[in-house]
C-alpha cells in the first residue's frame, strides 16, 4: 500500500504545481530544443550526412550558430503555458486521488495513484497541445533557415489565421496519447520512490532535498520512457506542412517505420533522458517547497 500525507488538497496542488512547472522549464528547455530538432530533422539525401549526427552534435551546432539564446528559443510559449499547465496537472492528480478516497485518511494503492496520474494527463492536454505546437514550430524554424514567426504570439496568430482553432490545436490526440499513460507512470513512480526513500518511523513530508531530487528525477525518466514514441509522432505531425498527413498519426507512424525503421520512434532519446532527471527533479523540489510554504501560510486551505 502507498502512503501519502493527509489530507489531500487539490487547490494546494494547483498552486504548488504551477511553481514546480516554472522550475522545470528553466532547467529543461535547452535539451527540449535539442530533442525537437533531432526528432524533426529532414531525412538526408543519398550520400549526404544528416543535419545532426546526434545529441551533442546538435547541441554544439545550436550553441555555435545561435548562441545560448538558441537553446532557449521558443521558451516563451511553455513559460506562459507551463504555470497553468503544471498547476492543472498537479490539481488533476490531487483530484484523482481525492475522488478515489472513501474517507480522508484512506491510503491509495499504486494502481490508484497511476489512475490519478492519468486523470492529470487528460486535464493538461487543453493547455499543453497549443503550447507544444507553437514551441515545436519556433524550435525548428532556426534550423531550417526560414524565419516565418517572430515569436510565440505571432506564431499563434498566424496559425489561427491559416486554419482557425484547429490549426492551433493540431496534434491534440497525440498529446493525449503521450500524456495520459506517461502522467500515470510519472506520479505513481514519484510516490513509490518517496515511500521507499522515507526512513523507518519518518513521514514522507520530511524527506530531505537530495531524496526529493532523486525521486523526482527518476520519475521524470520513467515518464519519458513511456512518452518518447508518441512524442516523436507528435513533433513530426505538429511541424509538418498542412495536408501532409491527412490520416493523422497513422500516416506519420507508417512513414517513419517505412523510411527510418522502428528506431526512429526513439529519436531524441539521449537528449530526453539527459533532460528528464534534472528538469523533473527541479519540478518536484519546487512543488514540495511551494507545498510546505502553502501549508505554513494557509493550513486550512
PDB file of C-alpha atoms in Angstrom:
ATOM      1  CA  UNK A   1       0.000   0.000   0.000  1.00  0.00           C
ATOM      2  CA  UNK A   2       1.187   3.511  -0.793  1.00  0.00           C
ATOM      3  CA  UNK A   3       1.471   6.130   1.919  1.00  0.00           C
ATOM      4  CA  UNK A   4       0.590   9.771   1.316  1.00  0.00           C
ATOM      5  CA  UNK A   5       0.459  12.721   3.675  1.00  0.00           C
ATOM      6  CA  UNK A   6      -3.146  13.597   4.533  1.00  0.00           C
ATOM      7  CA  UNK A   7      -5.385  15.369   3.801  1.00  0.00           C
ATOM      8  CA  UNK A   8      -5.120  15.790   0.042  1.00  0.00           C
ATOM      9  CA  UNK A   9      -5.729  19.368  -1.156  1.00  0.00           C
ATOM     10  CA  UNK A  10      -6.224  19.701  -4.934  1.00  0.00           C
ATOM     11  CA  UNK A  11      -6.185  23.502  -4.541  1.00  0.00           C
ATOM     12  CA  UNK A  12      -2.757  23.495  -2.895  1.00  0.00           C
ATOM     13  CA  UNK A  13      -1.581  21.071  -5.572  1.00  0.00           C
ATOM     14  CA  UNK A  14      -2.709  23.644  -8.152  1.00  0.00           C
ATOM     15  CA  UNK A  15      -0.559  26.488  -6.817  1.00  0.00           C
ATOM     16  CA  UNK A  16       2.441  24.343  -5.881  1.00  0.00           C
ATOM     17  CA  UNK A  17       2.333  22.540  -9.237  1.00  0.00           C
ATOM     18  CA  UNK A  18       2.478  25.847 -11.108  1.00  0.00           C
ATOM     19  CA  UNK A  19       5.670  26.811  -9.300  1.00  0.00           C
ATOM     20  CA  UNK A  20       7.151  23.368  -9.927  1.00  0.00           C
ATOM     21  CA  UNK A  21       6.433  23.707 -13.643  1.00  0.00           C
ATOM     22  CA  UNK A  22       8.300  27.011 -13.889  1.00  0.00           C
ATOM     23  CA  UNK A  23      11.323  25.359 -12.250  1.00  0.00           C
ATOM     24  CA  UNK A  24      11.126  22.512 -14.788  1.00  0.00           C
ATOM     25  CA  UNK A  25      11.126  24.801 -17.835  1.00  0.00           C
ATOM     26  CA  UNK A  26      14.111  26.870 -16.757  1.00  0.00           C
ATOM     27  CA  UNK A  27      16.187  23.763 -16.137  1.00  0.00           C
ATOM     28  CA  UNK A  28      14.980  21.590 -19.023  1.00  0.00           C
ATOM     29  CA  UNK A  29      14.203  23.819 -22.018  1.00  0.00           C
ATOM     30  CA  UNK A  30      17.663  23.749 -23.697  1.00  0.00           C
ATOM     31  CA  UNK A  31      17.580  19.964 -24.046  1.00  0.00           C
ATOM     32  CA  UNK A  32      13.941  20.096 -25.113  1.00  0.00           C
ATOM     33  CA  UNK A  33      15.065  22.282 -28.027  1.00  0.00           C
ATOM     34  CA  UNK A  34      17.717  19.697 -28.940  1.00  0.00           C
ATOM     35  CA  UNK A  35      15.141  16.889 -28.691  1.00  0.00           C
ATOM     36  CA  UNK A  36      12.676  18.576 -31.049  1.00  0.00           C
ATOM     37  CA  UNK A  37      15.353  19.420 -33.614  1.00  0.00           C
ATOM     38  CA  UNK A  38      16.578  15.827 -33.631  1.00  0.00           C
ATOM     39  CA  UNK A  39      13.044  14.470 -33.945  1.00  0.00           C
ATOM     40  CA  UNK A  40      12.096  16.755 -36.824  1.00  0.00           C
ATOM     41  CA  UNK A  41      15.302  16.947 -38.867  1.00  0.00           C
ATOM     42  CA  UNK A  42      14.723  16.006 -42.523  1.00  0.00           C
ATOM     43  CA  UNK A  43      15.906  12.685 -43.888  1.00  0.00           C
ATOM     44  CA  UNK A  44      19.280  13.286 -45.618  1.00  0.00           C
ATOM     45  CA  UNK A  45      19.640  12.825 -49.355  1.00  0.00           C
ATOM     46  CA  UNK A  46      21.585   9.731 -50.522  1.00  0.00           C
ATOM     47  CA  UNK A  47      25.282  10.259 -49.877  1.00  0.00           C
ATOM     48  CA  UNK A  48      24.672  13.337 -47.712  1.00  0.00           C
ATOM     49  CA  UNK A  49      25.234  13.438 -43.936  1.00  0.00           C
ATOM     50  CA  UNK A  50      22.353  14.108 -41.572  1.00  0.00           C
ATOM     51  CA  UNK A  51      21.918  17.678 -40.368  1.00  0.00           C
ATOM     52  CA  UNK A  52      22.751  16.486 -36.839  1.00  0.00           C
ATOM     53  CA  UNK A  53      24.687  13.309 -36.104  1.00  0.00           C
ATOM     54  CA  UNK A  54      23.367  13.118 -32.546  1.00  0.00           C
ATOM     55  CA  UNK A  55      22.535  14.966 -29.341  1.00  0.00           C
ATOM     56  CA  UNK A  56      25.929  16.501 -28.705  1.00  0.00           C
ATOM     57  CA  UNK A  57      26.416  17.493 -32.357  1.00  0.00           C
ATOM     58  CA  UNK A  58      23.030  19.244 -32.325  1.00  0.00           C
ATOM     59  CA  UNK A  59      23.917  20.988 -29.057  1.00  0.00           C
ATOM     60  CA  UNK A  60      27.279  22.167 -30.458  1.00  0.00           C
ATOM     61  CA  UNK A  61      25.845  23.428 -33.748  1.00  0.00           C
ATOM     62  CA  UNK A  62      22.997  25.241 -31.988  1.00  0.00           C
ATOM     63  CA  UNK A  63      25.355  26.887 -29.500  1.00  0.00           C
ATOM     64  CA  UNK A  64      27.893  27.890 -32.168  1.00  0.00           C
ATOM     65  CA  UNK A  65      25.312  29.082 -34.683  1.00  0.00           C
ATOM     66  CA  UNK A  66      22.809  30.790 -32.395  1.00  0.00           C
ATOM     67  CA  UNK A  67      24.463  31.187 -29.001  1.00  0.00           C
ATOM     68  CA  UNK A  68      22.836  30.434 -25.666  1.00  0.00           C
ATOM     69  CA  UNK A  69      19.622  32.136 -26.859  1.00  0.00           C
ATOM     70  CA  UNK A  70      19.240  29.406 -29.481  1.00  0.00           C
ATOM     71  CA  UNK A  71      18.935  26.788 -26.745  1.00  0.00           C
ATOM     72  CA  UNK A  72      16.118  28.777 -25.144  1.00  0.00           C
ATOM     73  CA  UNK A  73      14.297  29.504 -28.413  1.00  0.00           C
ATOM     74  CA  UNK A  74      10.537  29.100 -28.084  1.00  0.00           C
ATOM     75  CA  UNK A  75      10.648  29.210 -24.284  1.00  0.00           C
ATOM     76  CA  UNK A  76       8.047  31.990 -24.039  1.00  0.00           C
ATOM     77  CA  UNK A  77       5.251  29.603 -25.064  1.00  0.00           C
ATOM     78  CA  UNK A  78       5.997  26.946 -22.436  1.00  0.00           C
ATOM     79  CA  UNK A  79       6.677  29.579 -19.759  1.00  0.00           C
ATOM     80  CA  UNK A  80       3.305  31.215 -20.419  1.00  0.00           C
ATOM     81  CA  UNK A  81       1.599  27.847 -20.593  1.00  0.00           C
ATOM     82  CA  UNK A  82       3.607  25.905 -18.052  1.00  0.00           C
ATOM     83  CA  UNK A  83       2.396  27.624 -14.890  1.00  0.00           C
ATOM     84  CA  UNK A  84      -1.309  26.927 -15.545  1.00  0.00           C
ATOM     85  CA  UNK A  85      -0.445  23.616 -17.232  1.00  0.00           C
ATOM     86  CA  UNK A  86       1.512  22.188 -14.302  1.00  0.00           C
ATOM     87  CA  UNK A  87      -0.944  23.779 -11.894  1.00  0.00           C
ATOM     88  CA  UNK A  88      -3.755  21.911 -13.662  1.00  0.00           C
ATOM     89  CA  UNK A  89      -1.585  18.771 -13.887  1.00  0.00           C
ATOM     90  CA  UNK A  90      -0.953  18.612 -10.145  1.00  0.00           C
ATOM     91  CA  UNK A  91      -4.532  19.692  -9.447  1.00  0.00           C
ATOM     92  CA  UNK A  92      -5.753  16.787 -11.604  1.00  0.00           C
ATOM     93  CA  UNK A  93      -3.518  14.386  -9.702  1.00  0.00           C
ATOM     94  CA  UNK A  94      -4.768  15.690  -6.353  1.00  0.00           C
ATOM     95  CA  UNK A  95      -8.366  15.493  -7.543  1.00  0.00           C
ATOM     96  CA  UNK A  96      -7.811  11.984  -8.905  1.00  0.00           C
ATOM     97  CA  UNK A  97      -6.532  10.888  -5.504  1.00  0.00           C
ATOM     98  CA  UNK A  98      -9.372  12.633  -3.661  1.00  0.00           C
ATOM     99  CA  UNK A  99     -12.032  11.025  -5.875  1.00  0.00           C
ATOM    100  CA  UNK A 100     -10.734   7.546  -5.056  1.00  0.00           C
ATOM    101  CA  UNK A 101     -10.781   8.085  -1.303  1.00  0.00           C
ATOM    102  CA  UNK A 102     -13.852   6.962   0.598  1.00  0.00           C
ATOM    103  CA  UNK A 103     -12.506   8.576   3.761  1.00  0.00           C
ATOM    104  CA  UNK A 104      -9.939  11.404   4.078  1.00  0.00           C
ATOM    105  CA  UNK A 105      -7.442   9.060   5.754  1.00  0.00           C
ATOM    106  CA  UNK A 106      -7.642   6.322   3.075  1.00  0.00           C
ATOM    107  CA  UNK A 107      -4.217   5.298   1.753  1.00  0.00           C
ATOM    108  CA  UNK A 108      -4.219   4.726  -2.007  1.00  0.00           C
ATOM    109  CA  UNK A 109      -2.678   1.753  -3.772  1.00  0.00           C
ATOM    110  CA  UNK A 110      -0.157   2.229  -6.583  1.00  0.00           C
ATOM    111  CA  UNK A 111      -2.711   1.364  -9.297  1.00  0.00           C
ATOM    112  CA  UNK A 112      -4.965   4.053  -7.832  1.00  0.00           C
ATOM    113  CA  UNK A 113      -2.081   6.534  -7.939  1.00  0.00           C
ATOM    114  CA  UNK A 114      -1.482   5.562 -11.573  1.00  0.00           C
ATOM    115  CA  UNK A 115      -5.164   6.227 -12.359  1.00  0.00           C
ATOM    116  CA  UNK A 116      -4.974   9.618 -10.604  1.00  0.00           C
ATOM    117  CA  UNK A 117      -1.901  10.471 -12.676  1.00  0.00           C
ATOM    118  CA  UNK A 118      -3.713   9.527 -15.893  1.00  0.00           C
ATOM    119  CA  UNK A 119      -6.500  11.959 -14.991  1.00  0.00           C
ATOM    120  CA  UNK A 120      -3.911  14.729 -14.678  1.00  0.00           C
ATOM    121  CA  UNK A 121      -2.779  13.974 -18.252  1.00  0.00           C
ATOM    122  CA  UNK A 122      -6.316  14.498 -19.525  1.00  0.00           C
ATOM    123  CA  UNK A 123      -6.597  17.793 -17.646  1.00  0.00           C
ATOM    124  CA  UNK A 124      -3.386  19.239 -19.074  1.00  0.00           C
ATOM    125  CA  UNK A 125      -3.964  18.490 -22.762  1.00  0.00           C
ATOM    126  CA  UNK A 126      -6.214  21.526 -23.323  1.00  0.00           C
ATOM    127  CA  UNK A 127      -3.318  23.793 -22.311  1.00  0.00           C
ATOM    128  CA  UNK A 128      -0.455  21.572 -23.461  1.00  0.00           C
ATOM    129  CA  UNK A 129      -1.431  20.942 -27.096  1.00  0.00           C
ATOM    130  CA  UNK A 130      -1.303  24.544 -28.436  1.00  0.00           C
ATOM    131  CA  UNK A 131       1.784  25.373 -26.358  1.00  0.00           C
ATOM    132  CA  UNK A 132       3.596  22.331 -27.740  1.00  0.00           C
ATOM    133  CA  UNK A 133       2.561  23.190 -31.298  1.00  0.00           C
ATOM    134  CA  UNK A 134       3.946  26.734 -31.032  1.00  0.00           C
ATOM    135  CA  UNK A 135       7.087  25.637 -29.201  1.00  0.00           C
ATOM    136  CA  UNK A 136       7.969  22.988 -31.775  1.00  0.00           C
ATOM    137  CA  UNK A 137       7.473  25.353 -34.731  1.00  0.00           C
ATOM    138  CA  UNK A 138       9.693  28.009 -33.152  1.00  0.00           C
ATOM    139  CA  UNK A 139      12.356  25.478 -32.205  1.00  0.00           C
ATOM    140  CA  UNK A 140      12.770  24.111 -35.735  1.00  0.00           C
ATOM    141  CA  UNK A 141      12.491  27.313 -37.773  1.00  0.00           C
ATOM    142  CA  UNK A 142      16.031  28.444 -36.910  1.00  0.00           C
ATOM    143  CA  UNK A 143      17.396  25.124 -38.167  1.00  0.00           C
ATOM    144  CA  UNK A 144      15.530  25.454 -41.482  1.00  0.00           C
ATOM    145  CA  UNK A 145      16.881  28.948 -42.134  1.00  0.00           C
ATOM    146  CA  UNK A 146      13.382  30.375 -42.611  1.00  0.00           C
ATOM    147  CA  UNK A 147      12.056  32.931 -40.144  1.00  0.00           C
ATOM    148  CA  UNK A 148       8.312  32.712 -40.513  1.00  0.00           C
ATOM    149  CA  UNK A 149       7.366  33.571 -36.927  1.00  0.00           C
ATOM    150  CA  UNK A 150       8.765  36.482 -34.929  1.00  0.00           C
ATOM    151  CA  UNK A 151       7.715  34.937 -31.617  1.00  0.00           C
ATOM    152  CA  UNK A 152       5.124  32.887 -29.752  1.00  0.00           C
ATOM    153  CA  UNK A 153       2.256  35.378 -30.116  1.00  0.00           C
ATOM    154  CA  UNK A 154       2.961  35.892 -33.821  1.00  0.00           C
ATOM    155  CA  UNK A 155       3.066  32.120 -34.318  1.00  0.00           C
ATOM    156  CA  UNK A 156      -0.300  31.681 -32.576  1.00  0.00           C
ATOM    157  CA  UNK A 157      -1.854  34.484 -34.648  1.00  0.00           C
ATOM    158  CA  UNK A 158      -0.606  33.023 -37.931  1.00  0.00           C
ATOM    159  CA  UNK A 159      -1.773  29.511 -37.054  1.00  0.00           C
ATOM    160  CA  UNK A 160      -5.230  30.808 -36.176  1.00  0.00           C
ATOM    161  CA  UNK A 161      -5.391  32.938 -39.327  1.00  0.00           C
ATOM    162  CA  UNK A 162      -4.410  29.995 -41.531  1.00  0.00           C
ATOM    163  CA  UNK A 163      -6.534  27.210 -40.063  1.00  0.00           C
ATOM    164  CA  UNK A 164      -8.583  28.540 -37.164  1.00  0.00           C
ATOM    165  CA  UNK A 165      -8.618  26.893 -33.754  1.00  0.00           C
ATOM    166  CA  UNK A 166      -7.909  23.506 -35.365  1.00  0.00           C
ATOM    167  CA  UNK A 167      -4.552  24.826 -36.541  1.00  0.00           C
ATOM    168  CA  UNK A 168      -3.609  25.910 -33.031  1.00  0.00           C
ATOM    169  CA  UNK A 169      -4.716  22.567 -31.533  1.00  0.00           C
ATOM    170  CA  UNK A 170      -3.157  20.355 -34.204  1.00  0.00           C
ATOM    171  CA  UNK A 171      -1.719  17.254 -32.505  1.00  0.00           C
ATOM    172  CA  UNK A 172      -4.173  17.124 -29.592  1.00  0.00           C
ATOM    173  CA  UNK A 173      -4.888  13.385 -29.950  1.00  0.00           C
ATOM    174  CA  UNK A 174      -1.173  12.603 -29.984  1.00  0.00           C
ATOM    175  CA  UNK A 175      -0.671  14.836 -26.950  1.00  0.00           C
ATOM    176  CA  UNK A 176      -3.330  12.776 -25.143  1.00  0.00           C
ATOM    177  CA  UNK A 177      -1.691   9.520 -26.274  1.00  0.00           C
ATOM    178  CA  UNK A 178       1.591  10.750 -24.844  1.00  0.00           C
ATOM    179  CA  UNK A 179       0.486  12.415 -21.621  1.00  0.00           C
ATOM    180  CA  UNK A 180      -2.244  10.144 -20.222  1.00  0.00           C
ATOM    181  CA  UNK A 181      -0.170   6.965 -19.696  1.00  0.00           C
ATOM    182  CA  UNK A 182       3.059   8.898 -19.120  1.00  0.00           C
ATOM    183  CA  UNK A 183       1.463  11.025 -16.380  1.00  0.00           C
ATOM    184  CA  UNK A 184       0.178   7.897 -14.679  1.00  0.00           C
ATOM    185  CA  UNK A 185       3.706   6.488 -14.650  1.00  0.00           C
ATOM    186  CA  UNK A 186       5.151   9.860 -13.577  1.00  0.00           C
ATOM    187  CA  UNK A 187       3.132  10.349 -10.418  1.00  0.00           C
ATOM    188  CA  UNK A 188       2.967   6.694  -9.411  1.00  0.00           C
ATOM    189  CA  UNK A 189       6.768   6.389  -9.672  1.00  0.00           C
ATOM    190  CA  UNK A 190       7.330   9.556  -7.656  1.00  0.00           C
ATOM    191  CA  UNK A 191       5.044   8.404  -4.828  1.00  0.00           C
ATOM    192  CA  UNK A 192       6.579   4.915  -4.886  1.00  0.00           C
ATOM    193  CA  UNK A 193      10.134   6.290  -4.668  1.00  0.00           C
ATOM    194  CA  UNK A 194       9.180   8.703  -1.888  1.00  0.00           C
ATOM    195  CA  UNK A 195       7.835   5.786   0.138  1.00  0.00           C
ATOM    196  CA  UNK A 196      10.973   3.715  -0.485  1.00  0.00           C
ATOM    197  CA  UNK A 197      13.290   6.598   0.411  1.00  0.00           C
ATOM    198  CA  UNK A 198      11.453   7.539   3.623  1.00  0.00           C
ATOM    199  CA  UNK A 199      13.376   6.262   6.675  1.00  0.00           C
ATOM    200  CA  UNK A 200      11.532   4.000   9.096  1.00  0.00           C
ATOM    201  CA  UNK A 201       9.392   5.960  11.506  1.00  0.00           C
ATOM    202  CA  UNK A 202       9.565   9.149   9.438  1.00  0.00           C
ATOM    203  CA  UNK A 203       6.930  10.866   7.274  1.00  0.00           C
ATOM    204  CA  UNK A 204       7.227  11.309   3.512  1.00  0.00           C
ATOM    205  CA  UNK A 205       6.687  15.033   4.106  1.00  0.00           C
ATOM    206  CA  UNK A 206      10.043  15.162   5.930  1.00  0.00           C
ATOM    207  CA  UNK A 207      12.158  13.850   3.031  1.00  0.00           C
ATOM    208  CA  UNK A 208      15.493  15.622   2.551  1.00  0.00           C
ATOM    209  CA  UNK A 209      16.185  17.742  -0.542  1.00  0.00           C
ATOM    210  CA  UNK A 210      18.599  15.189  -2.109  1.00  0.00           C
ATOM    211  CA  UNK A 211      15.986  12.431  -1.767  1.00  0.00           C
ATOM    212  CA  UNK A 212      13.251  14.591  -3.280  1.00  0.00           C
ATOM    213  CA  UNK A 213      15.572  15.445  -6.173  1.00  0.00           C
ATOM    214  CA  UNK A 214      16.401  11.770  -6.699  1.00  0.00           C
ATOM    215  CA  UNK A 215      12.745  10.671  -6.610  1.00  0.00           C
ATOM    216  CA  UNK A 216      11.639  13.495  -8.908  1.00  0.00           C
ATOM    217  CA  UNK A 217      14.468  12.895 -11.357  1.00  0.00           C
ATOM    218  CA  UNK A 218      13.779   9.168 -11.650  1.00  0.00           C
ATOM    219  CA  UNK A 219      10.043   9.830 -12.003  1.00  0.00           C
ATOM    220  CA  UNK A 220      10.894  12.021 -14.981  1.00  0.00           C
ATOM    221  CA  UNK A 221      12.937   9.229 -16.568  1.00  0.00           C
ATOM    222  CA  UNK A 222      10.102   6.695 -16.117  1.00  0.00           C
ATOM    223  CA  UNK A 223       7.656   9.246 -17.535  1.00  0.00           C
ATOM    224  CA  UNK A 224       9.679   9.748 -20.708  1.00  0.00           C
ATOM    225  CA  UNK A 225      10.400   6.056 -21.157  1.00  0.00           C
ATOM    226  CA  UNK A 226       6.650   5.754 -21.792  1.00  0.00           C
ATOM    227  CA  UNK A 227       6.218   9.075 -23.616  1.00  0.00           C
ATOM    228  CA  UNK A 228       9.010   9.125 -26.236  1.00  0.00           C
ATOM    229  CA  UNK A 229       7.336   7.211 -29.139  1.00  0.00           C
ATOM    230  CA  UNK A 230       4.105   9.272 -29.139  1.00  0.00           C
ATOM    231  CA  UNK A 231       6.197  12.400 -28.553  1.00  0.00           C
ATOM    232  CA  UNK A 232       8.198  11.725 -31.736  1.00  0.00           C
ATOM    233  CA  UNK A 233       4.955  11.261 -33.689  1.00  0.00           C
ATOM    234  CA  UNK A 234       3.519  14.431 -32.153  1.00  0.00           C
ATOM    235  CA  UNK A 235       6.568  16.557 -33.002  1.00  0.00           C
ATOM    236  CA  UNK A 236       6.558  15.328 -36.608  1.00  0.00           C
ATOM    237  CA  UNK A 237       2.814  15.848 -37.005  1.00  0.00           C
ATOM    238  CA  UNK A 238       2.720  19.306 -35.391  1.00  0.00           C
ATOM    239  CA  UNK A 239       5.575  20.668 -37.522  1.00  0.00           C
ATOM    240  CA  UNK A 240       4.507  19.102 -40.847  1.00  0.00           C
ATOM    241  CA  UNK A 241       3.048  21.263 -43.654  1.00  0.00           C
ATOM    242  CA  UNK A 242      -0.749  21.342 -43.749  1.00  0.00           C
ATOM    243  CA  UNK A 243      -2.186  18.323 -45.563  1.00  0.00           C
ATOM    244  CA  UNK A 244       0.940  16.182 -45.421  1.00  0.00           C
ATOM    245  CA  UNK A 245      -0.618  13.623 -43.074  1.00  0.00           C
ATOM    246  CA  UNK A 246      -4.353  13.501 -43.925  1.00  0.00           C
ATOM    247  CA  UNK A 247      -4.949  10.433 -41.712  1.00  0.00           C
ATOM    248  CA  UNK A 248      -3.182  11.894 -38.719  1.00  0.00           C
ATOM    249  CA  UNK A 249      -0.696   9.999 -36.603  1.00  0.00           C
ATOM    250  CA  UNK A 250      -1.247   6.770 -38.558  1.00  0.00           C
ATOM    251  CA  UNK A 251       0.332   8.372 -41.618  1.00  0.00           C
ATOM    252  CA  UNK A 252       3.218   9.698 -39.523  1.00  0.00           C
ATOM    253  CA  UNK A 253       3.792   6.267 -37.996  1.00  0.00           C
ATOM    254  CA  UNK A 254       3.710   4.483 -41.350  1.00  0.00           C
ATOM    255  CA  UNK A 255       6.125   6.974 -42.913  1.00  0.00           C
ATOM    256  CA  UNK A 256       8.602   6.789 -40.045  1.00  0.00           C
ATOM    257  CA  UNK A 257       8.607   2.985 -39.906  1.00  0.00           C
ATOM    258  CA  UNK A 258       8.857   2.661 -43.690  1.00  0.00           C
ATOM    259  CA  UNK A 259      11.645   5.187 -44.175  1.00  0.00           C
ATOM    260  CA  UNK A 260      13.645   5.058 -40.946  1.00  0.00           C
ATOM    261  CA  UNK A 261      12.647   1.915 -39.064  1.00  0.00           C
ATOM    262  CA  UNK A 262      11.328   1.329 -35.547  1.00  0.00           C
ATOM    263  CA  UNK A 263      14.363   3.052 -34.022  1.00  0.00           C
ATOM    264  CA  UNK A 264      13.059   6.364 -35.404  1.00  0.00           C
ATOM    265  CA  UNK A 265      10.360   6.288 -32.702  1.00  0.00           C
ATOM    266  CA  UNK A 266      13.133   6.861 -30.164  1.00  0.00           C
ATOM    267  CA  UNK A 267      14.746   9.859 -31.867  1.00  0.00           C
ATOM    268  CA  UNK A 268      15.989  12.324 -29.300  1.00  0.00           C
ATOM    269  CA  UNK A 269      16.200   9.572 -26.654  1.00  0.00           C
ATOM    270  CA  UNK A 270      19.573  10.741 -25.322  1.00  0.00           C
ATOM    271  CA  UNK A 271      18.516  14.390 -25.124  1.00  0.00           C
ATOM    272  CA  UNK A 272      15.245  13.432 -23.435  1.00  0.00           C
ATOM    273  CA  UNK A 273      16.906  11.265 -20.812  1.00  0.00           C
ATOM    274  CA  UNK A 274      19.669  13.784 -20.075  1.00  0.00           C
ATOM    275  CA  UNK A 275      16.982  16.440 -19.622  1.00  0.00           C
ATOM    276  CA  UNK A 276      14.483  14.284 -17.747  1.00  0.00           C
ATOM    277  CA  UNK A 277      16.386  13.868 -14.499  1.00  0.00           C
ATOM    278  CA  UNK A 278      17.407  17.476 -13.673  1.00  0.00           C
ATOM    279  CA  UNK A 279      14.247  19.064 -15.072  1.00  0.00           C
ATOM    280  CA  UNK A 280      11.838  16.850 -13.145  1.00  0.00           C
ATOM    281  CA  UNK A 281      14.000  16.878 -10.045  1.00  0.00           C
ATOM    282  CA  UNK A 282      13.677  20.679 -10.130  1.00  0.00           C
ATOM    283  CA  UNK A 283       9.927  20.392 -10.754  1.00  0.00           C
ATOM    284  CA  UNK A 284       9.184  18.170  -7.771  1.00  0.00           C
ATOM    285  CA  UNK A 285      11.533  20.093  -5.489  1.00  0.00           C
ATOM    286  CA  UNK A 286       9.738  23.303  -6.469  1.00  0.00           C
ATOM    287  CA  UNK A 287       6.406  21.576  -5.860  1.00  0.00           C
ATOM    288  CA  UNK A 288       7.389  20.292  -2.407  1.00  0.00           C
ATOM    289  CA  UNK A 289       8.881  23.647  -1.341  1.00  0.00           C
ATOM    290  CA  UNK A 290       5.768  25.502  -2.503  1.00  0.00           C
ATOM    291  CA  UNK A 291       3.513  22.951  -0.798  1.00  0.00           C
ATOM    292  CA  UNK A 292       5.321  23.404   2.541  1.00  0.00           C
ATOM    293  CA  UNK A 293       5.008  27.177   2.165  1.00  0.00           C
ATOM    294  CA  UNK A 294       1.270  26.873   1.465  1.00  0.00           C
ATOM    295  CA  UNK A 295       0.790  24.525   4.417  1.00  0.00           C
ATOM    296  CA  UNK A 296       2.527  27.116   6.589  1.00  0.00           C
ATOM    297  CA  UNK A 297       0.583  30.199   5.439  1.00  0.00           C
ATOM    298  CA  UNK A 298      -2.789  28.503   4.822  1.00  0.00           C
ATOM    299  CA  UNK A 299      -3.038  25.234   6.768  1.00  0.00           C
ATOM    300  CA  UNK A 300      -6.817  25.011   6.272  1.00  0.00           C
ATOM    301  CA  UNK A 301      -6.820  25.647   2.507  1.00  0.00           C
TER     302      UNK A 301
END
